[in-house]
CSV table of C-alpha atoms (C1' of nucleotides) in Angstrom, one decimal:
chain,number,residue,atom,x,y,z
A,1,MET,CA,23.2,1.1,7.9
A,2,THR,CA,21.8,3.3,10.4
A,3,VAL,CA,23.4,6.2,12.3
A,4,ASP,CA,24.7,4.2,15.4
A,5,GLY,CA,26.1,1.5,13.3
A,6,ARG,CA,23.8,-1.4,13.8
A,7,LEU,CA,22.2,-2.8,10.9
A,8,ALA,CA,18.8,-1.4,9.8
A,9,ARG,CA,16.0,-4.1,10.1
A,10,GLY,CA,16.5,-7.0,7.8
A,11,GLU,CA,19.5,-5.4,6.1
A,12,ARG,CA,21.7,-8.4,7.0
A,13,THR,CA,19.2,-10.6,5.4
A,14,ARG,CA,18.9,-8.5,2.3
A,15,THR,CA,22.7,-8.5,2.0
A,16,ALA,CA,22.7,-12.2,2.3
A,17,VAL,CA,19.9,-12.7,-0.1
A,18,LEU,CA,21.9,-10.3,-2.7
A,19,ASP,CA,25.1,-12.2,-2.0
A,20,ALA,CA,23.6,-15.3,-2.9
A,21,ALA,CA,22.0,-13.6,-5.9
A,22,VAL,CA,25.5,-12.7,-7.3
A,23,SER,CA,26.7,-15.9,-7.0
A,24,LEU,CA,23.9,-17.6,-8.8
A,25,ALA,CA,23.6,-15.0,-11.5
A,26,THR,CA,27.4,-15.7,-12.7
A,27,THR,CA,26.0,-19.1,-13.7
A,28,SER,CA,22.1,-18.8,-14.5
A,29,GLY,CA,22.6,-15.2,-15.7
A,30,LEU,CA,20.7,-12.2,-14.0
A,31,ASP,CA,17.6,-13.0,-16.2
A,32,GLY,CA,18.0,-16.7,-15.7
A,33,LEU,CA,17.9,-16.2,-12.1
A,34,SER,CA,14.8,-18.1,-10.3
A,35,LEU,CA,13.6,-16.2,-7.4
A,36,GLY,CA,12.3,-19.8,-6.2
A,37,HIS,CA,15.8,-21.2,-6.4
A,38,LEU,CA,17.5,-18.2,-4.7
A,39,ALA,CA,15.1,-18.6,-1.8
A,40,ASP,CA,15.5,-22.4,-1.3
A,41,SER,CA,19.5,-21.7,-1.4
A,42,LEU,CA,18.7,-19.4,1.6
A,43,GLY,CA,16.2,-21.2,3.2
A,44,VAL,CA,13.2,-18.9,3.0
A,45,SER,CA,10.2,-18.6,1.2
A,46,LYS,CA,10.0,-17.1,-2.3
A,47,SER,CA,7.1,-14.8,-1.2
A,48,GLY,CA,9.5,-13.5,1.4
A,49,LEU,CA,11.7,-11.9,-1.3
A,50,PHE,CA,8.9,-9.6,-2.2
A,51,ALA,CA,8.5,-8.2,1.3
A,52,HIS,CA,12.3,-6.6,0.6
A,53,TRP,CA,11.8,-6.0,-3.3
A,54,ARG,CA,8.6,-5.1,-5.0
A,55,SER,CA,9.8,-7.2,-8.1
A,56,LYS,CA,12.3,-9.4,-9.6
A,57,GLU,CA,13.7,-6.3,-11.5
A,58,ALA,CA,13.9,-4.4,-8.2
A,59,LEU,CA,16.1,-7.3,-6.7
A,60,GLN,CA,18.2,-7.5,-10.1
A,61,LEU,CA,19.0,-3.7,-9.9
A,62,ALA,CA,20.0,-4.3,-5.9
A,63,THR,CA,22.0,-7.3,-7.1
A,64,ILE,CA,24.0,-5.2,-9.5
A,65,ASP,CA,24.8,-2.9,-6.6
A,66,ARG,CA,25.6,-5.4,-4.3
A,67,ALA,CA,27.9,-6.8,-7.1
A,68,VAL,CA,29.6,-3.1,-7.3
A,69,SER,CA,30.2,-3.4,-3.4
A,70,GLN,CA,32.1,-6.4,-3.5
A,71,TRP,CA,34.0,-5.3,-6.8
A,72,GLN,CA,35.2,-2.3,-4.5
A,73,GLU,CA,36.2,-4.2,-1.7
A,74,ARG,CA,37.9,-7.2,-3.4
A,75,ILE,CA,39.5,-5.5,-6.3
A,76,ILE,CA,39.5,-1.5,-6.0
A,77,ALA,CA,40.2,-1.3,-2.4
A,78,PRO,CA,43.4,-3.6,-2.4
A,79,ALA,CA,44.5,-1.7,-5.4
A,80,LEU,CA,44.4,1.5,-3.9
A,81,ARG,CA,46.8,0.7,-1.1
A,82,ALA,CA,49.6,0.5,-4.1
A,83,PRO,CA,51.4,3.6,-4.6
A,84,ARG,CA,49.9,5.8,-7.5
A,85,GLY,CA,51.0,5.2,-10.9
A,86,VAL,CA,52.2,1.9,-12.7
A,87,ARG,CA,52.4,0.0,-9.6
A,88,ARG,CA,48.9,0.8,-8.8
A,89,ILE,CA,47.7,-0.1,-12.4
A,90,ARG,CA,49.3,-3.3,-12.2
A,91,ALA,CA,48.1,-4.1,-8.6
A,92,LEU,CA,44.4,-3.5,-9.7
A,93,HIS,CA,44.9,-5.8,-12.8
A,94,GLU,CA,46.6,-8.6,-10.6
A,95,ALA,CA,43.8,-8.0,-7.8
A,96,ARG,CA,41.0,-8.8,-10.5
A,97,ILE,CA,43.0,-11.9,-11.9
A,98,ASP,CA,43.4,-12.8,-8.5
A,99,PHE,CA,39.7,-12.7,-8.1
A,100,TYR,CA,39.2,-15.1,-10.8
A,101,ALA,CA,41.6,-17.5,-10.2
A,102,ALA,CA,40.3,-17.8,-6.5
A,103,ARG,CA,37.0,-18.8,-7.9
A,104,VAL,CA,35.0,-16.7,-5.7
A,105,LEU,CA,32.1,-16.7,-8.0
A,106,PRO,CA,31.3,-20.0,-10.0
A,107,GLY,CA,30.8,-18.2,-13.1
A,108,GLY,CA,33.7,-16.2,-12.9
A,109,CYS,CA,32.9,-12.5,-13.4
A,110,PHE,CA,29.5,-11.3,-12.7
A,111,PHE,CA,29.7,-8.1,-14.7
A,112,ALA,CA,31.0,-9.8,-18.0
A,113,THR,CA,28.3,-12.5,-17.8
A,114,THR,CA,25.7,-9.8,-16.8
A,115,GLU,CA,26.8,-7.2,-19.5
A,116,PHE,CA,26.8,-9.7,-22.2
A,117,GLU,CA,23.4,-10.8,-21.2
A,118,PHE,CA,21.7,-7.5,-21.0
A,119,ASN,CA,23.8,-5.4,-24.0
A,120,ALA,CA,21.1,-5.7,-26.6
A,121,ARG,CA,18.1,-5.5,-24.1
A,122,PRO,CA,16.9,-1.9,-23.4
A,123,GLY,CA,15.9,-1.1,-20.1
A,124,ALA,CA,16.6,-0.4,-16.7
A,125,ILE,CA,19.1,-3.4,-16.1
A,126,ARG,CA,21.1,-2.5,-19.2
A,127,ASP,CA,21.1,1.4,-18.1
A,128,ARG,CA,22.5,0.6,-14.8
A,129,LEU,CA,25.1,-1.7,-16.1
A,130,ALA,CA,26.1,0.9,-18.9
A,131,GLU,CA,26.5,3.4,-15.9
A,132,VAL,CA,28.6,0.9,-14.0
A,133,PHE,CA,30.9,-0.1,-17.0
A,134,ALA,CA,31.2,3.9,-17.7
A,135,ALA,CA,32.4,4.4,-14.2
A,136,TRP,CA,34.9,1.4,-14.0
A,137,THR,CA,36.2,2.8,-17.5
A,138,ALA,CA,36.8,6.3,-15.9
A,139,PHE,CA,38.3,4.9,-13.3
A,140,LEU,CA,40.7,3.0,-15.3
A,141,GLU,CA,41.7,5.8,-17.2
A,142,ARG,CA,42.4,8.2,-14.4
A,143,LEU,CA,44.9,5.6,-12.9
A,144,VAL,CA,46.7,5.6,-16.4
A,145,ARG,CA,46.3,9.2,-16.3
A,146,GLU,CA,47.9,9.4,-13.0
A,147,ALA,CA,50.8,7.2,-14.0
A,148,VAL,CA,51.3,9.8,-17.0
A,149,GLU,CA,51.0,12.8,-14.7
A,150,LEU,CA,54.1,11.0,-12.5
A,151,GLY,CA,55.9,10.5,-15.5
A,152,GLU,CA,56.1,7.0,-15.0
A,153,LEU,CA,54.3,6.7,-18.2
A,154,PRO,CA,55.3,8.6,-21.4
A,155,SER,CA,53.3,12.1,-21.8
A,156,ASP,CA,52.1,11.0,-25.4
A,157,VAL,CA,50.7,7.7,-24.3
A,158,ASP,CA,46.8,7.5,-25.5
A,159,VAL,CA,45.2,6.9,-22.3
A,160,ALA,CA,41.9,5.5,-23.2
A,161,LEU,CA,43.4,3.3,-25.4
A,162,LEU,CA,46.0,1.7,-22.9
A,163,ALA,CA,43.0,1.3,-20.6
A,164,TYR,CA,41.1,-0.3,-23.0
A,165,GLU,CA,44.1,-2.9,-23.4
A,166,ILE,CA,44.3,-3.3,-19.9
A,167,ASP,CA,40.5,-3.9,-19.4
A,168,ALA,CA,40.4,-6.3,-22.6
A,169,CYS,CA,43.0,-8.6,-20.9
A,170,GLY,CA,40.7,-9.0,-18.0
A,171,ILE,CA,37.5,-9.4,-19.7
A,172,ALA,CA,39.2,-12.1,-22.0
A,173,ALA,CA,40.6,-13.8,-18.9
A,174,ALA,CA,37.1,-14.1,-17.3
A,175,MET,CA,35.6,-15.8,-20.7
A,176,ARG,CA,38.5,-17.9,-21.3
A,177,SER,CA,39.4,-19.2,-18.1
A,178,ARG,CA,36.0,-21.2,-17.9
A,179,LEU,CA,36.4,-22.8,-21.4
A,180,LEU,CA,40.1,-23.2,-22.0
A,181,ASP,CA,43.0,-24.0,-19.6
A,182,PRO,CA,42.6,-21.4,-16.6
A,183,GLU,CA,46.2,-21.4,-15.6
A,184,THR,CA,47.8,-20.6,-19.1
A,185,THR,CA,44.7,-18.0,-19.0
A,186,TYR,CA,45.7,-16.1,-16.2
A,187,ARG,CA,49.5,-16.3,-17.0
A,188,HIS,CA,48.4,-14.6,-20.4
A,189,ALA,CA,46.5,-12.2,-18.7
A,190,ARG,CA,49.0,-11.1,-16.2
A,191,LEU,CA,51.8,-11.3,-18.7
A,192,GLY,CA,49.5,-9.0,-21.3
A,193,VAL,CA,49.4,-6.3,-18.8
A,194,LEU,CA,52.6,-6.4,-17.3
A,195,GLY,CA,54.4,-6.3,-20.9
A,196,ARG,CA,52.4,-3.5,-22.0
A,197,LEU,CA,53.4,-1.5,-19.3
A,198,ARG,CA,57.0,-2.5,-19.3
A,199,ALA,CA,57.0,-1.4,-22.9
A,200,LEU,CA,56.3,1.9,-22.0
A,201,CYS,CA,57.4,2.8,-18.4
A,202,PRO,CA,60.9,3.9,-18.5
A,203,ASP,CA,61.8,3.0,-15.0
A,204,LEU,CA,61.6,-1.0,-15.3
A,205,THR,CA,62.4,-1.1,-11.5
A,206,LEU,CA,58.6,-0.3,-10.7
A,207,LEU,CA,57.5,-3.2,-12.4
A,208,PRO,CA,59.5,-5.9,-11.8
A,209,GLU,CA,58.8,-9.5,-13.3
A,210,GLY,CA,57.5,-12.5,-11.7
A,211,PRO,CA,54.7,-12.8,-9.1
A,212,SER,CA,53.7,-9.4,-8.1
B,1,MET,CA,23.9,-30.8,-50.1
B,2,THR,CA,23.2,-33.5,-52.9
B,3,VAL,CA,25.2,-34.6,-55.3
B,4,ASP,CA,23.4,-32.7,-58.0
B,5,GLY,CA,24.1,-29.2,-55.9
B,6,ARG,CA,20.5,-28.8,-55.0
B,7,LEU,CA,19.6,-28.4,-51.4
B,8,ALA,CA,18.5,-31.8,-49.7
B,9,ARG,CA,14.6,-31.5,-48.7
B,10,GLY,CA,14.1,-28.9,-46.2
B,11,GLU,CA,17.7,-27.9,-46.0
B,12,ARG,CA,16.8,-24.5,-46.9
B,13,THR,CA,13.9,-24.3,-44.2
B,14,ARG,CA,16.9,-25.3,-41.5
B,15,THR,CA,19.3,-23.1,-42.5
B,16,ALA,CA,16.7,-20.1,-42.1
B,17,VAL,CA,15.5,-21.4,-38.7
B,18,LEU,CA,19.3,-21.5,-37.4
B,19,ASP,CA,20.2,-17.9,-39.3
B,20,ALA,CA,17.3,-16.9,-37.0
B,21,ALA,CA,18.0,-18.7,-34.0
B,22,VAL,CA,21.8,-17.2,-34.0
B,23,SER,CA,20.2,-13.5,-34.2
B,24,LEU,CA,17.9,-14.1,-31.7
B,25,ALA,CA,19.8,-15.9,-29.3
B,26,THR,CA,22.4,-12.7,-29.5
B,27,THR,CA,19.9,-10.9,-27.7
B,28,SER,CA,18.0,-13.4,-25.2
B,29,GLY,CA,20.7,-15.9,-25.2
B,30,LEU,CA,21.1,-19.4,-26.5
B,31,ASP,CA,19.1,-20.7,-23.4
B,32,GLY,CA,16.7,-17.8,-22.9
B,33,LEU,CA,15.6,-18.3,-26.6
B,34,SER,CA,12.1,-19.2,-26.9
B,35,LEU,CA,11.0,-21.9,-29.5
B,36,GLY,CA,7.7,-20.2,-29.7
B,37,HIS,CA,9.2,-17.0,-30.5
B,38,LEU,CA,11.6,-18.4,-33.1
B,39,ALA,CA,8.8,-20.4,-34.7
B,40,ASP,CA,6.6,-17.0,-34.6
B,41,SER,CA,9.7,-14.7,-36.2
B,42,LEU,CA,9.7,-17.1,-39.1
B,43,GLY,CA,5.8,-17.9,-39.5
B,44,VAL,CA,5.8,-21.4,-38.7
B,45,SER,CA,4.4,-23.4,-36.3
B,46,LYS,CA,6.7,-24.4,-33.0
B,47,SER,CA,5.7,-27.9,-33.1
B,48,GLY,CA,7.0,-27.8,-36.7
B,49,LEU,CA,10.7,-27.3,-35.2
B,50,PHE,CA,10.6,-30.9,-33.9
B,51,ALA,CA,10.4,-32.5,-37.0
B,52,HIS,CA,14.1,-31.3,-37.6
B,53,TRP,CA,15.6,-31.4,-34.2
B,54,ARG,CA,14.5,-33.8,-31.5
B,55,SER,CA,15.1,-31.4,-28.9
B,56,LYS,CA,15.6,-27.6,-28.0
B,57,GLU,CA,19.4,-28.7,-27.2
B,58,ALA,CA,19.8,-30.5,-30.5
B,59,LEU,CA,18.8,-27.1,-32.3
B,60,GLN,CA,21.1,-25.4,-29.8
B,61,LEU,CA,24.0,-27.3,-31.0
B,62,ALA,CA,22.9,-27.0,-34.5
B,63,THR,CA,22.6,-23.2,-33.7
B,64,ILE,CA,26.2,-23.1,-32.5
B,65,ASP,CA,27.3,-25.0,-35.8
B,66,ARG,CA,25.6,-22.6,-37.8
B,67,ALA,CA,27.2,-19.5,-36.4
B,68,VAL,CA,30.6,-21.3,-36.8
B,69,SER,CA,29.8,-21.6,-40.7
B,70,GLN,CA,28.8,-17.8,-40.6
B,71,TRP,CA,32.2,-16.8,-38.6
B,72,GLN,CA,33.8,-18.8,-41.3
B,73,GLU,CA,32.3,-17.0,-44.2
B,74,ARG,CA,32.4,-13.5,-43.0
B,75,ILE,CA,35.4,-13.2,-40.9
B,76,ILE,CA,38.1,-16.1,-41.9
B,77,ALA,CA,37.4,-16.3,-45.5
B,78,PRO,CA,38.1,-13.0,-46.0
B,79,ALA,CA,41.3,-12.9,-43.9
B,80,LEU,CA,42.6,-15.8,-45.5
B,81,ARG,CA,42.8,-13.7,-49.0
B,82,ALA,CA,45.0,-11.6,-47.5
B,83,PRO,CA,49.0,-12.8,-47.5
B,84,ARG,CA,50.2,-14.8,-44.9
B,85,GLY,CA,51.7,-13.1,-42.0
B,86,VAL,CA,51.2,-9.6,-40.0
B,87,ARG,CA,49.2,-8.5,-42.8
B,88,ARG,CA,46.7,-11.8,-42.5
B,89,ILE,CA,46.7,-11.5,-38.9
B,90,ARG,CA,45.5,-7.8,-39.0
B,91,ALA,CA,42.8,-8.2,-41.9
B,92,LEU,CA,41.2,-11.2,-39.4
B,93,HIS,CA,41.1,-8.8,-36.7
B,94,GLU,CA,39.7,-6.1,-39.2
B,95,ALA,CA,37.2,-8.3,-40.6
B,96,ARG,CA,36.0,-9.2,-37.0
B,97,ILE,CA,35.5,-5.6,-36.1
B,98,ASP,CA,33.8,-4.9,-39.5
B,99,PHE,CA,31.3,-7.5,-38.4
B,100,TYR,CA,30.6,-6.2,-35.1
B,101,ALA,CA,30.6,-2.5,-36.5
B,102,ALA,CA,28.0,-3.5,-39.4
B,103,ARG,CA,25.6,-4.7,-36.6
B,104,VAL,CA,24.8,-7.8,-38.6
B,105,LEU,CA,23.6,-9.6,-35.2
B,106,PRO,CA,21.9,-7.2,-32.8
B,107,GLY,CA,23.8,-8.7,-29.7
B,108,GLY,CA,27.3,-8.1,-31.2
B,109,CYS,CA,28.7,-11.5,-31.0
B,110,PHE,CA,27.1,-15.0,-30.6
B,111,PHE,CA,30.1,-16.6,-29.3
B,112,ALA,CA,30.8,-14.0,-26.6
B,113,THR,CA,27.4,-14.0,-25.6
B,114,THR,CA,27.0,-17.6,-25.4
B,115,GLU,CA,30.2,-18.7,-24.1
B,116,PHE,CA,29.4,-16.3,-21.0
B,117,GLU,CA,26.3,-17.8,-20.7
B,118,PHE,CA,27.5,-21.6,-20.6
B,119,ASN,CA,31.0,-21.3,-19.4
B,120,ALA,CA,30.0,-22.4,-15.7
B,121,ARG,CA,27.2,-24.9,-16.9
B,122,PRO,CA,28.5,-28.3,-17.6
B,123,GLY,CA,26.9,-30.3,-20.5
B,124,ALA,CA,27.0,-30.9,-24.1
B,125,ILE,CA,26.4,-27.2,-25.2
B,126,ARG,CA,29.5,-25.7,-23.1
B,127,ASP,CA,31.7,-28.8,-24.4
B,128,ARG,CA,30.8,-27.6,-27.9
B,129,LEU,CA,31.8,-24.1,-27.2
B,130,ALA,CA,34.6,-25.1,-25.6
B,131,GLU,CA,35.9,-27.2,-28.7
B,132,VAL,CA,34.8,-24.4,-30.9
B,133,PHE,CA,37.0,-21.7,-28.9
B,134,ALA,CA,40.0,-23.9,-28.7
B,135,ALA,CA,39.8,-24.3,-32.7
B,136,TRP,CA,39.7,-20.5,-32.8
B,137,THR,CA,42.7,-20.0,-30.5
B,138,ALA,CA,44.6,-22.5,-32.2
B,139,PHE,CA,43.9,-20.8,-35.6
B,140,LEU,CA,44.9,-17.5,-34.0
B,141,GLU,CA,48.0,-18.8,-33.0
B,142,ARG,CA,48.8,-20.5,-36.1
B,143,LEU,CA,48.6,-17.4,-37.9
B,144,VAL,CA,51.1,-15.6,-35.6
B,145,ARG,CA,53.2,-18.6,-36.1
B,146,GLU,CA,53.2,-17.9,-39.6
B,147,ALA,CA,54.2,-14.7,-39.2
B,148,VAL,CA,57.3,-15.5,-37.3
B,149,GLU,CA,58.2,-18.2,-39.6
B,150,LEU,CA,58.0,-15.4,-42.4
B,151,GLY,CA,60.1,-13.5,-40.4
B,152,GLU,CA,57.6,-10.5,-40.0
B,153,LEU,CA,57.6,-11.0,-36.4
B,154,PRO,CA,60.9,-11.8,-34.0
B,155,SER,CA,61.3,-15.6,-33.4
B,156,ASP,CA,61.4,-14.7,-29.8
B,157,VAL,CA,57.7,-13.4,-29.6
B,158,ASP,CA,55.3,-15.5,-27.3
B,159,VAL,CA,53.0,-16.9,-29.9
B,160,ALA,CA,50.2,-17.8,-27.4
B,161,LEU,CA,50.5,-14.5,-25.4
B,162,LEU,CA,50.2,-12.5,-28.8
B,163,ALA,CA,47.3,-14.2,-29.9
B,164,TYR,CA,45.7,-14.0,-26.3
B,165,GLU,CA,46.2,-10.2,-26.6
B,166,ILE,CA,44.6,-9.9,-30.1
B,167,ASP,CA,41.7,-11.9,-29.2
B,168,ALA,CA,41.1,-9.8,-26.1
B,169,CYS,CA,40.8,-6.7,-28.0
B,170,GLY,CA,38.0,-8.4,-30.0
B,171,ILE,CA,36.3,-9.7,-27.2
B,172,ALA,CA,36.0,-6.5,-25.4
B,173,ALA,CA,34.9,-4.8,-28.6
B,174,ALA,CA,32.3,-7.0,-28.4
B,175,MET,CA,31.3,-6.3,-25.0
B,176,ARG,CA,31.8,-2.3,-24.7
B,177,SER,CA,30.3,-1.6,-28.1
B,178,ARG,CA,26.9,-2.2,-26.9
B,179,LEU,CA,27.2,-0.3,-23.6
B,180,LEU,CA,29.7,2.4,-24.2
B,181,ASP,CA,30.7,4.7,-27.4
B,182,PRO,CA,30.8,2.1,-30.4
B,183,GLU,CA,32.8,4.4,-32.5
B,184,THR,CA,35.3,4.8,-29.8
B,185,THR,CA,35.4,1.1,-29.0
B,186,TYR,CA,36.2,0.1,-32.5
B,187,ARG,CA,38.8,2.5,-33.0
B,188,HIS,CA,40.3,1.2,-29.9
B,189,ALA,CA,40.0,-2.3,-30.8
B,190,ARG,CA,41.6,-1.7,-34.1
B,191,LEU,CA,44.5,0.6,-33.0
B,192,GLY,CA,45.4,-2.0,-30.0
B,193,VAL,CA,45.9,-4.9,-32.3
B,194,LEU,CA,47.6,-2.4,-34.7
B,195,GLY,CA,49.8,-0.8,-32.1
B,196,ARG,CA,51.0,-4.3,-31.1
B,197,LEU,CA,51.8,-5.6,-34.5
B,198,ARG,CA,53.6,-2.3,-35.4
B,199,ALA,CA,55.5,-2.4,-32.1
B,200,LEU,CA,56.7,-6.1,-32.8
B,201,CYS,CA,57.1,-6.1,-36.8
B,202,PRO,CA,60.6,-5.0,-38.3
B,203,ASP,CA,59.1,-3.8,-41.5
B,204,LEU,CA,56.4,-1.3,-40.9
B,205,THR,CA,55.5,-1.1,-44.5
B,206,LEU,CA,53.2,-4.4,-44.2
B,207,LEU,CA,51.3,-2.4,-41.6
B,208,PRO,CA,50.1,1.2,-42.8
B,209,GLU,CA,48.3,3.2,-40.4
B,210,GLY,CA,44.8,4.5,-40.9
B,211,PRO,CA,41.9,2.3,-42.4
B,212,SER,CA,43.3,-0.7,-43.8
C,1,DT,C1',-3.9,-8.7,22.5
C,2,DA,C1',-2.3,-6.3,18.6
C,3,DA,C1',1.0,-5.6,15.0
C,4,DA,C1',4.5,-7.8,12.1
C,5,DG,C1',6.5,-10.9,9.1
C,6,DA,C1',7.2,-15.3,7.1
C,7,DA,C1',4.8,-19.5,5.2
C,8,DG,C1',2.7,-21.8,1.6
C,9,DA,C1',-1.3,-22.4,-1.4
C,10,DC,C1',-2.6,-20.2,-5.4
C,11,DC,C1',-3.1,-17.6,-9.8
C,12,DG,C1',-2.2,-16.7,-14.9
C,13,DA,C1',1.4,-16.6,-18.2
C,14,DC,C1',4.7,-19.1,-20.6
C,15,DC,C1',7.9,-22.6,-21.1
C,16,DG,C1',9.7,-27.5,-23.8
C,17,DG,C1',7.6,-30.9,-25.6
C,18,DT,C1',4.0,-34.8,-27.6
C,19,DC,C1',0.3,-36.1,-30.5
C,20,DG,C1',-2.9,-36.9,-34.3
C,21,DT,C1',-3.7,-35.3,-38.6
C,22,DA,C1',-3.6,-33.1,-43.1
C,23,DC,C1',-0.5,-31.6,-46.9
C,24,DT,C1',3.4,-32.2,-50.0
C,25,DT,C1',6.7,-34.5,-52.7
C,26,DA,C1',9.1,-38.1,-54.5
C,27,DT,C1',9.3,-43.0,-55.8
C,28,DT,C1',7.2,-47.1,-56.8
C,29,DT,C1',3.9,-50.1,-59.3
C,30,DC,C1',0.6,-50.9,-62.7
D,1,DG,C1',1.7,-42.1,-68.0
D,2,DA,C1',-1.2,-42.3,-64.2
D,3,DA,C1',-2.3,-44.0,-59.8
D,4,DA,C1',-0.8,-45.9,-55.5
D,5,DT,C1',2.5,-45.5,-51.9
D,6,DA,C1',5.6,-43.9,-48.5
D,7,DA,C1',8.1,-40.4,-46.4
D,8,DG,C1',8.9,-35.7,-45.1
D,9,DT,C1',6.8,-31.7,-43.5
D,10,DA,C1',3.7,-28.5,-41.3
D,11,DC,C1',0.1,-27.8,-38.2
D,12,DG,C1',-3.1,-26.7,-33.6
D,13,DA,C1',-4.4,-28.5,-29.7
D,14,DC,C1',-2.6,-30.1,-25.7
D,15,DC,C1',0.2,-31.7,-21.7
D,16,DG,C1',3.1,-31.2,-17.1
D,17,DG,C1',6.0,-28.1,-15.3
D,18,DT,C1',8.0,-23.8,-13.9
D,19,DC,C1',8.1,-19.2,-13.9
D,20,DG,C1',6.8,-14.4,-11.4
D,21,DG,C1',3.8,-12.6,-8.3
D,22,DT,C1',-0.6,-12.3,-5.1
D,23,DC,C1',-3.2,-13.3,-1.2
D,24,DT,C1',-4.6,-15.6,2.9
D,25,DT,C1',-3.2,-17.7,6.9
D,26,DC,C1',-0.6,-18.7,10.8
D,27,DT,C1',3.2,-18.0,14.0
D,28,DT,C1',5.8,-15.1,16.6
D,29,DT,C1',6.9,-11.4,19.4
D,30,DA,C1',6.5,-7.1,22.3
DNA sequence: TAAAGAAGACCGACCGGTCGTACTTATTTC
DNA sequence: GAAATAAGTACGACCGGTCGGTCTTCTTTA
């Protein structure tokens, strides 16, 4: 964005390219992503992509950043509208499962797909993914810690462990929903976190059962 | 195997190829796996591979089956030596985390990597992976059901949900351990399942804390 | 008319796959 | 028992196609 709010030259184009790249990468992988196919899907020429990014790797890194923006808009922002504490934790998880269930991306989850693709391949992409994952984990743990500080969760709860368990339910949902029955998977993912929170939270009125 | 126990002609070779393919696929992906690199890593010629498998896809399917065999030998068989019930469930999960922690495969988990790679790509490979995943889920649920029937878990426990939560802890470990701190990840994965079982099992002597 | 950007031909590298050929091994035949 | 046969295995050379990336050309627009 420029200071007056208009899009910088070509920024609209870049965003459109990156949105398509995020979507395609969930099925073909970020590395299997073909620049020719990407250009064709947008009706532009392949060489034109190199006017915006100097190499495929530069485009891949920009694609990760774009996926982060989408994640913040679609999952984090809605959750932050819920009140702090266990309700916000649940809202975050529900928004995540809703995102998977809405089939926004054909491959389900950009980060899960990409992180498994690159977790054993040293390089700039892996490093960037590790940063993103670390930030996501820290955010989850912050939400859990806030719930503890509000007294909605016991003070002796293992913050990092609970955050791990919540994230695990989401990761598993991303994987299973494309190979096994999706509805059952989403139900398990939602009930897993809800049950975990209800087992720990003294005030069950904060966590009604059924659809959130 | 032939009737007298000797390996059939070339079966040793095939197994060696598939073992290398399983390992390489955890870093490059099952699709990104290059037959040229695979052949080079074994000191054989690429064209020789086509004497054993008619196409790359046939080799990929055989690679999946080989990974299943490894999984049965390394994770399922040891767990079946533990007594039925919650101890067997825990033993299975511990064997899985041990397998990841031992860095047997450079990419951590063949199935997690491959399932995320193919979960949005219709075809024979995706179908085979779905079968394997369904069988694994059924096995996990069977172990949970056995624990219920033995009275080690309450009769009103949601078998499928508990199996989901256990598997989720394992899946998340495979992903996080290559991007975040491995030791912390493995500890969370182990404690997550242990805590889940201890919260449900009336007889805590079956589930001692600390290293199993 | 000058500057800019997109288009598309083109490059070397690598991909999966084929082919003809030579070597190895087990079975058959004399 | 030796020779001949047949099948299985491995090899290097090579094919068409696709990849990421470059470069020249052409169109557009101010």
